[in-house]
Amino acid sequence: MPMATSDSSDSAARDLHPSPRLQQSPGVPRAAAGTHVVVVGAGFAGLAVMNGLEDTGIKVTLVDRHYYTTFQPLLYQVATAGLDAGDVAFSARALVRHRQWADFRQGDVTGVDWEGRQVLLSDGDKVPYDFLVLAAGAVTNYFGVEGAEQHALAIYTLDDALAVRSRLYHQLEAANANPDRDGVLTFVVVGGGATGVEMAGALAELLQASLFRDYPRLDRGLPRVVLVERMDHLLTAFDKSLRRYTLSELSRRGVEVRLGESVAKIGEGQVVLGSGEVIQAGVVVWGAGVAASPLAGKLGARQTVAGRLVVEDDLRLSDHPEVFAVGDIAAAPDPSGGVTPQLAQPAIQTGAHAAEQIKRLVAGESTTQFRYHDKGIMATIGRHAAVAQLGKGIDLRGTPAWIAWLALHLLTLLGARNRLTVLVNWSWRYLSWSKGPRLIVGAETGRLTRKEPRAGQQSD
Ligand SMILES: Cc1cc2nc3c(=O)[nH]c(=O)nc-3n(C[C@H](O)[C@H](O)[C@H](O)COP(=O)(O)OP(=O)(O)OC[C@H]3O[C@@H](n4cnc5c(N)ncnc54)[C@H](O)[C@@H]3O)c2cc1C
């Protein structure tokens, strides 16, 4: 997941043949001083927009429902007690502290007043803009599977990761007190993509490597990690040989991989597979898919079947030339003719491109076409085991891929303190085989399988 740099090749042939619609760009302001850009979402894409507008004289306001930005690729390590929450989050205030031209507003964006050019917040406030960049990311997609939202734990936000961790340790305590309870230490992970593979691998490592030091009375045969994937392979986006390697590594680490099996229903303490098989489970983690942020559906703008915002090739919304959509919420064009995957690199690159286009429009220039540069993909399975597909036929597996994965994630974390604490935590775990932060915290404590409705959600 290499960091994007703003790419000079973006200034492609669009300059020579700008579309008349983009050239006209009615109502687009033409002076940096006094131009106000509002960015909704302080994730990879939103931050790339802000970074791209540094030293331009343009004022930027970042709006996010959280007062911190989250490094999602390491959430599963928070969930499995490898890292602490503060290691993967960074204060939004700290991001704007030394930038006189930037501001942060914590708020939940509920819509946009297109006519008045204002972003609407749930507290009734409105934030006016000259340019708007929608970078609100994605949410967990349960694909309508019965009971999934109520009974499975997602792993998309910091709250989700902490809830998984609390449940995990609660189950261990429950098993220690009453090991005969059916499925008490069975962990089912749904989805064999990168999130599911990383989660299953980390769970297996946690349960096998360090569990019995803390719970010496537990039967070593009790913990079970089951990974369910409806395709006949894991990691669809990777080459076949890397998929095979991943399957064999997970199996070697004790994960029961169930390929070609779909989840039909999730109930209280159990998962029902499409084949009819019922797995009694203490914890079910849902890592099977994402959908665009629900904000996309509130705008009256064009969406793809998966709910992502349809954008022009310069990343603007077709009916709103002063509005860009970037990152996971947008369906940006991909060189293959499809759309970019919902990953960090496309988010960073689309964010940087939107910033570049705003600068061009402010300078009275035409926009240029977005071109995605695929810098490769990676997934980790556990200690000394990862896969990396770096393009041009370069595939890594095992220790080299694992080291590359560790280095890349360390480098791309925000904040020197976070990088240092993660490095210390990882080194300590590596040397001691122990897990770091173990406290049981959060609203999930004390419950076995039911998920609490969050604030604002209906209880069923
Ligand atoms: C568990 C997990 C592991 C991952 N691992 C990898 C990996 O290894 N490699 C990789 O490349 N990608 C990975 N990804 C995907 C990657 O993290 C995303 O593609 C990337 O974060 C998308 O960036 P974004 O800026 O579009 O959205 P996000 O980073 O999700 O940021 C969106 C921001 O918008 C805010 N927001 C949302 N709605 C509103 C609203 N209505 N009002 C105000 N604020 C709002 C959110 O709080 C959030 O801060 C992973 C994702 C997850 C969940």
XYZ file of C-alpha atoms and ligand atoms in Angstrom:
513
model
C 0.000 0.000 0.000
C 2.575 2.604 -1.049
C 1.823 6.266 -0.476
C 0.717 8.220 -3.524
C 2.558 11.208 -4.738
C 0.865 13.797 -6.889
C 1.468 12.563 -10.361
C 2.621 14.758 -13.186
C 1.338 12.303 -15.779
C -2.157 13.260 -14.626
C -1.777 16.315 -16.829
C -2.652 14.153 -19.764
C -4.293 14.848 -23.078
C -7.384 16.307 -21.403
C -5.674 19.697 -21.541
C -5.498 19.452 -25.294
C -9.093 18.323 -25.645
C -11.015 19.617 -22.660
C -14.716 18.917 -22.830
C -16.800 22.047 -23.372
C -18.756 21.315 -20.177
C -15.641 21.258 -18.062
C -14.156 24.297 -19.760
C -17.193 26.389 -18.963
C -17.584 25.174 -15.381
C -20.283 27.722 -14.516
C -19.963 29.378 -11.161
C -16.497 28.027 -10.437
C -14.493 30.671 -8.547
C -11.251 31.903 -10.056
C -9.230 33.285 -7.136
C -7.360 31.288 -4.500
C -7.727 33.899 -1.770
C -11.195 33.594 -0.365
C -11.864 30.207 -1.992
C -13.192 27.778 0.556
C -12.947 24.010 0.044
C -14.962 21.743 2.327
C -13.783 18.132 2.529
C -16.243 15.605 3.986
C -14.262 12.749 5.542
C -10.804 12.812 7.132
C -9.661 9.420 5.852
C -6.982 8.582 3.293
C -8.770 10.474 0.499
C -9.798 13.549 2.509
C -6.305 13.991 3.927
C -4.783 13.689 0.446
C -7.045 16.549 -0.651
C -5.918 18.689 2.262
C -2.236 17.881 1.688
C -2.623 18.719 -1.996
C -3.936 22.192 -1.191
C -1.039 23.124 1.085
C 0.489 26.565 0.381
C -2.092 27.557 -2.218
C -3.897 30.305 -0.314
C -7.071 28.213 -0.494
C -8.937 27.712 2.791
C -9.834 24.113 3.657
C -12.315 22.830 6.228
C -12.197 19.118 7.029
C -15.472 17.732 8.342
C -15.644 14.321 9.986
C -18.019 12.646 12.420
C -15.001 11.502 14.428
C -12.448 13.849 15.979
C -9.704 11.533 14.754
C -8.653 9.819 11.565
C -8.356 6.029 11.564
C -5.733 3.856 9.872
C -8.123 1.076 8.883
C -5.572 -1.453 7.579
C -4.426 -2.128 11.158
C -7.872 -2.338 12.756
C -7.743 -6.124 12.886
C -4.630 -5.838 15.086
C -6.585 -3.650 17.515
C -9.372 -6.252 17.410
C -6.948 -9.053 18.273
C -5.147 -7.085 20.991
C -1.956 -6.632 19.040
C -2.189 -2.838 19.039
C -3.961 -0.239 21.107
C -6.671 2.007 19.680
C -4.498 5.124 19.971
C -1.815 3.503 17.796
C -4.023 3.521 14.710
C -5.870 6.804 15.242
C -4.605 10.356 14.879
C -6.198 13.543 16.175
C -7.874 15.646 13.472
C -7.032 18.770 15.486
C -3.345 17.884 15.346
C -3.660 17.676 11.563
C -4.772 21.302 11.245
C -2.910 22.740 14.245
C 0.030 24.121 12.262
C -1.919 24.925 9.136
C -3.358 28.425 9.337
C -5.333 27.817 6.157
C -7.017 24.639 7.420
C -9.751 24.025 9.967
C -11.557 20.999 11.367
C -15.258 20.670 12.190
C -16.528 17.565 13.928
C -19.948 16.804 12.521
C -22.129 14.201 10.875
C -22.929 15.284 7.324
C -26.524 14.450 6.434
C -26.840 16.114 3.042
C -25.913 18.980 0.765
C -27.877 22.113 -0.158
C -26.764 22.281 -3.784
C -28.410 25.641 -4.496
C -27.039 27.344 -1.404
C -23.697 25.487 -1.664
C -23.737 24.383 1.932
C -23.004 21.095 3.666
C -25.758 20.129 6.116
C -24.852 18.696 9.513
C -27.008 16.583 11.808
C -26.850 19.261 14.535
C -28.574 21.712 12.167
C -25.403 23.625 11.310
C -24.442 24.406 7.719
C -20.938 24.786 6.309
C -20.730 26.894 3.135
C -18.315 25.930 0.372
C -16.985 27.081 -2.996
C -15.722 23.594 -3.796
C -16.890 20.447 -2.064
C -15.006 17.150 -1.923
C -17.002 14.111 -0.822
C -14.626 11.601 0.822
C -16.911 9.834 3.301
C -15.593 6.325 2.603
C -17.563 3.104 2.911
C -19.435 0.999 5.448
C -19.845 -2.719 6.075
C -22.070 -4.489 3.575
C -24.040 -7.406 5.042
C -25.549 -8.269 1.642
C -28.941 -8.749 3.278
C -27.874 -11.938 5.085
C -30.465 -12.624 7.757
C -29.269 -11.783 11.252
C -25.808 -10.633 10.106
C -26.160 -7.034 11.207
C -27.591 -8.026 14.598
C -25.327 -10.935 15.476
C -22.033 -10.500 13.616
C -19.388 -7.974 14.566
C -18.092 -5.717 11.829
C -14.531 -4.473 11.666
C -14.717 -1.131 9.943
C -14.275 1.519 12.597
C -12.232 1.871 15.752
C -15.399 1.231 17.789
C -15.945 -1.990 15.823
C -12.387 -3.178 16.486
C -12.673 -2.451 20.210
C -16.009 -4.257 20.339
C -14.459 -7.356 18.709
C -11.592 -7.293 21.199
C -13.915 -6.966 24.168
C -16.031 -9.850 22.938
C -12.993 -11.986 22.267
C -11.670 -11.652 25.793
C -15.128 -11.949 27.247
C -15.504 -15.291 25.452
C -12.167 -16.435 26.872
C -13.338 -15.609 30.384
C -16.648 -17.346 29.713
C -14.833 -20.443 28.420
C -12.532 -20.450 31.407
C -15.565 -20.392 33.721
C -17.666 -22.825 31.714
C -15.696 -24.684 28.996
C -18.620 -26.996 28.181
C -20.725 -24.263 26.624
C -21.247 -25.197 22.973
C -19.034 -23.189 20.601
C -17.873 -20.849 23.343
C -14.406 -20.583 21.791
C -15.408 -20.952 18.155
C -14.645 -17.842 16.136
C -16.237 -17.637 12.715
C -14.849 -15.097 10.252
C -17.051 -14.457 7.227
C -15.303 -13.473 3.986
C -12.031 -14.664 2.489
C -10.790 -11.302 1.216
C -7.854 -9.465 2.784
C -9.813 -8.395 5.880
C -11.093 -11.925 6.586
C -7.712 -13.550 5.943
C -5.863 -11.070 8.176
C -8.458 -11.377 10.920
C -8.492 -15.214 10.825
C -4.687 -15.387 10.796
C -4.364 -12.989 13.740
C -7.042 -14.843 15.723
C -5.306 -18.177 15.164
C -2.019 -16.678 16.309
C -3.585 -15.120 19.383
C -5.425 -18.302 20.371
C -2.533 -20.651 19.817
C 0.533 -18.652 20.719
C -0.355 -16.688 23.789
C -3.706 -17.874 25.093
C -2.594 -20.725 27.315
C -0.236 -18.585 29.335
C -3.217 -16.624 30.592
C -5.688 -19.514 30.601
C -3.634 -22.582 31.552
C -6.741 -24.591 32.519
C -8.328 -24.308 29.068
C -8.405 -27.395 26.872
C -6.024 -26.787 23.948
C -8.502 -28.390 21.576
C -11.239 -25.906 22.443
C -10.395 -22.803 20.354
C -11.541 -22.983 16.742
C -11.185 -20.381 14.002
C -13.391 -20.997 10.969
C -13.052 -18.855 7.847
C -16.054 -19.075 5.507
C -15.722 -17.963 1.864
C -18.351 -18.490 -0.799
C -15.841 -18.587 -3.692
C -13.615 -21.618 -4.246
C -10.524 -19.573 -3.317
C -9.282 -16.878 -0.959
C -8.001 -13.398 -1.910
C -9.720 -13.028 -5.286
C -7.617 -9.994 -6.231
C -4.340 -11.957 -5.956
C -2.559 -14.355 -8.320
C -3.442 -18.041 -8.026
C -0.111 -19.090 -6.531
C -0.435 -16.460 -3.771
C -3.983 -17.642 -3.069
C -2.786 -21.233 -2.733
C 0.019 -20.140 -0.427
C -2.454 -18.200 1.734
C -4.749 -21.211 2.009
C -1.952 -23.542 3.024
C -0.488 -21.060 5.548
C -3.861 -20.466 7.205
C -4.525 -24.210 7.377
C -1.056 -24.804 8.826
C -1.885 -22.271 11.532
C -5.031 -24.144 12.459
C -7.665 -22.071 10.647
C -10.479 -24.212 9.222
C -11.019 -22.681 5.798
C -14.435 -23.452 4.340
C -14.336 -22.599 0.641
C -17.404 -22.665 -1.587
C -19.663 -22.171 1.441
C -21.992 -19.213 1.826
C -23.463 -17.950 5.076
C -27.248 -18.230 4.895
C -28.165 -16.885 8.316
C -26.588 -15.760 11.556
C -28.463 -16.246 14.796
C -27.808 -15.976 18.517
C -24.556 -17.934 18.944
C -24.724 -19.747 15.632
C -23.965 -19.486 11.938
C -26.076 -21.376 9.409
C -24.267 -22.199 6.177
C -25.920 -22.475 2.787
C -25.391 -26.246 2.922
C -27.552 -26.356 6.059
C -24.645 -26.993 8.413
C -24.935 -25.118 11.702
C -21.770 -23.883 13.438
C -22.164 -22.955 17.104
C -20.064 -19.830 17.481
C -19.019 -17.600 20.351
C -18.019 -14.743 18.071
C -18.826 -14.052 14.435
C -16.750 -11.415 12.640
C -18.116 -10.056 9.362
C -15.413 -9.223 6.849
C -17.315 -9.997 3.695
C -17.757 -6.709 1.928
C -18.220 -2.975 1.823
C -20.799 -0.566 0.482
C -20.383 3.154 -0.173
C -21.130 5.488 2.730
C -24.900 5.972 3.155
C -24.247 9.682 2.556
C -23.948 8.852 -1.174
C -27.615 7.829 -1.202
C -28.773 11.085 0.386
C -27.486 13.417 -2.302
C -29.772 12.686 -5.227
C -26.636 12.117 -7.315
C -26.015 9.216 -9.696
C -24.807 6.001 -8.026
C -23.490 2.659 -9.226
C -25.298 -0.570 -8.296
C -22.951 -0.812 -5.285
C -23.972 2.702 -4.216
C -20.745 4.489 -5.160
C -21.039 7.987 -6.635
C -20.643 8.112 -10.394
C -17.996 10.676 -11.327
C -16.730 12.220 -14.550
C -13.214 11.296 -15.602
C -11.857 14.335 -13.703
C -13.684 13.054 -10.555
C -16.435 15.713 -10.514
C -20.135 14.963 -10.210
C -21.750 15.482 -13.596
C -24.456 17.874 -12.376
C -22.236 19.787 -9.967
C -18.974 21.052 -11.471
C -17.809 22.411 -8.115
C -18.179 19.015 -6.381
C -15.687 16.116 -6.430
C -16.102 12.592 -5.042
C -12.977 10.633 -4.083
C -11.924 7.477 -2.240
C -14.221 4.580 -1.388
C -17.420 6.605 -1.856
C -16.632 7.238 -5.530
C -16.505 4.960 -8.559
C -13.389 6.423 -10.167
C -12.316 5.119 -13.570
C -9.687 2.388 -13.652
C -7.315 1.802 -16.623
C -8.947 -1.619 -17.201
C -12.226 0.125 -18.021
C -13.800 -0.692 -14.675
C -13.688 1.292 -11.464
C -10.910 1.560 -8.887
C -10.949 -0.908 -5.961
C -11.937 0.366 -2.508
C -8.388 0.505 -1.167
C -6.024 3.063 0.322
C -4.032 3.746 -2.861
C -7.000 4.730 -5.038
C -8.266 6.865 -2.132
C -4.934 8.697 -1.851
C -4.567 9.104 -5.590
C -8.115 10.339 -6.184
C -7.783 12.780 -3.268
C -4.519 14.164 -4.668
C -6.097 14.442 -8.111
C -9.123 16.371 -6.806
C -6.802 18.851 -5.052
C -4.874 19.305 -8.286
C -8.091 19.958 -10.209
C -9.274 22.538 -7.686
C -5.987 24.383 -8.090
C -6.406 24.279 -11.870
C -9.973 25.555 -11.751
C -9.033 28.363 -9.375
C -6.262 29.319 -11.800
C -8.794 29.364 -14.635
C -7.418 26.215 -16.277
C -9.298 23.191 -17.534
C -9.383 19.921 -15.605
C -7.458 16.760 -16.440
C -8.407 13.111 -16.494
C -7.747 10.905 -13.465
C -5.386 8.007 -14.147
C -5.010 5.316 -11.521
C -1.530 3.873 -11.022
C -1.775 0.424 -9.503
C 1.126 0.085 -7.076
C 0.256 -3.428 -5.945
C -1.590 -5.150 -3.131
C -0.594 -6.944 0.067
C -2.174 -9.045 2.778
C -0.653 -10.515 5.899
C -1.474 -13.930 7.335
C 0.621 -13.820 10.485
C 4.195 -13.972 11.714
C 6.580 -14.452 8.770
C 3.675 -14.987 6.396
C 2.214 -12.480 3.962
C 1.558 -12.091 0.259
C 2.438 -9.107 -1.907
C 1.624 -8.615 -5.561
C 3.644 -5.659 -6.734
C 2.835 -5.621 -10.447
C 5.049 -6.400 -13.449
C 5.017 -10.049 -12.378
C 6.686 -9.394 -9.011
C 5.069 -11.552 -6.341
C 6.405 -11.981 -2.806
C 5.339 -14.470 -0.143
C 6.483 -15.567 3.297
C 9.060 -13.565 5.254
C 10.039 -11.070 2.486
C 6.366 -10.157 1.958
C 5.829 -9.975 5.719
C 8.777 -7.592 6.185
C 7.578 -5.468 3.258
C 4.096 -5.394 4.802
C 5.428 -4.353 8.237
C 7.644 -1.627 6.764
C 4.931 -0.202 4.545
C 2.361 -0.042 7.331
C 4.846 1.593 9.679
C 5.777 4.185 7.088
C 2.203 5.051 6.163
C 0.934 5.426 9.729
C 0.253 9.029 10.693
C 2.327 10.586 13.440
C 5.796 9.845 14.787
C 4.381 8.761 18.154
C 2.089 6.198 16.491
C 4.954 4.826 14.406
C 7.105 4.494 17.506
C 4.429 2.816 19.661
C 3.524 0.404 16.862
C 7.183 -0.456 16.330
C 7.644 -1.055 20.075
C 4.426 -3.125 20.321
C 5.329 -5.243 17.305
C 8.911 -5.798 18.479
C 7.737 -6.740 21.959
C 5.200 -9.195 20.599
C 7.736 -10.665 18.228
C 10.273 -11.283 20.955
C 7.905 -12.345 23.718
C 5.125 -14.062 21.718
C 2.712 -12.166 23.926
C -0.139 -9.859 23.052
C -0.125 -6.254 24.161
C -3.193 -4.392 25.341
C -5.702 -6.776 26.903
C -8.196 -4.728 28.834
C -11.845 -5.573 28.295
C -13.480 -2.240 27.530
C -16.521 -0.824 25.777
C -20.223 -1.496 25.518
C -19.765 -5.128 24.487
C -18.438 -6.216 27.888
C -20.659 -8.676 29.636
C -22.575 -9.881 26.628
C -22.115 -13.165 24.876
C -23.396 -12.855 21.358
C -25.906 -10.049 20.968
C -24.871 -6.766 19.499
C -26.019 -3.618 21.284
C -27.850 -1.131 19.099
C -25.626 1.888 18.679
C -26.827 5.377 19.456
C -29.483 6.289 16.922
C -30.125 2.683 15.847
C -33.358 0.811 16.406
C -33.300 -2.197 18.651
C -35.098 -5.158 17.140
C -10.349 -3.624 8.361
C -9.877 -2.968 7.097
C -8.633 -3.303 6.569
C -8.177 -2.698 5.407
N -6.945 -3.046 4.928
C -6.470 -2.433 3.818
C -5.166 -2.726 3.329
O -4.433 -3.545 3.890
N -4.741 -2.073 2.222
C -5.517 -1.146 1.576
O -5.085 -0.561 0.577
N -6.755 -0.857 2.010
C -7.247 -1.463 3.122
N -8.504 -1.162 3.570
C -9.317 -0.219 2.802
C -8.894 1.216 3.062
O -8.747 1.429 4.444
C -9.962 2.133 2.468
O -10.047 1.876 1.091
C -9.625 3.596 2.687
O -9.636 3.886 4.072
C -10.616 4.489 1.961
O -10.289 5.824 2.230
P -11.426 6.931 2.247
O -10.741 8.198 2.592
O -12.221 6.851 1.007
O -12.405 6.492 3.419
P -12.106 6.329 4.967
O -10.684 6.129 5.242
O -13.076 5.290 5.429
O -12.528 7.738 5.569
C -13.846 8.193 5.514
C -14.042 9.193 6.627
O -15.325 9.789 6.449
C -15.956 9.930 7.690
N -17.388 9.962 7.455
C -18.155 8.991 6.903
N -19.426 9.397 6.792
C -19.474 10.654 7.276
C -20.510 11.594 7.438
N -21.750 11.345 7.037
N -20.218 12.782 8.013
C -18.955 13.063 8.408
N -17.935 12.207 8.282
C -18.188 11.020 7.707
C -15.497 8.723 8.484
O -15.582 8.963 9.880
C -14.060 8.564 8.005
O -13.153 9.248 8.837
C -8.988 -1.746 4.742
C -10.227 -1.395 5.273
C -10.669 -1.996 6.444
C -11.997 -1.610 7.006
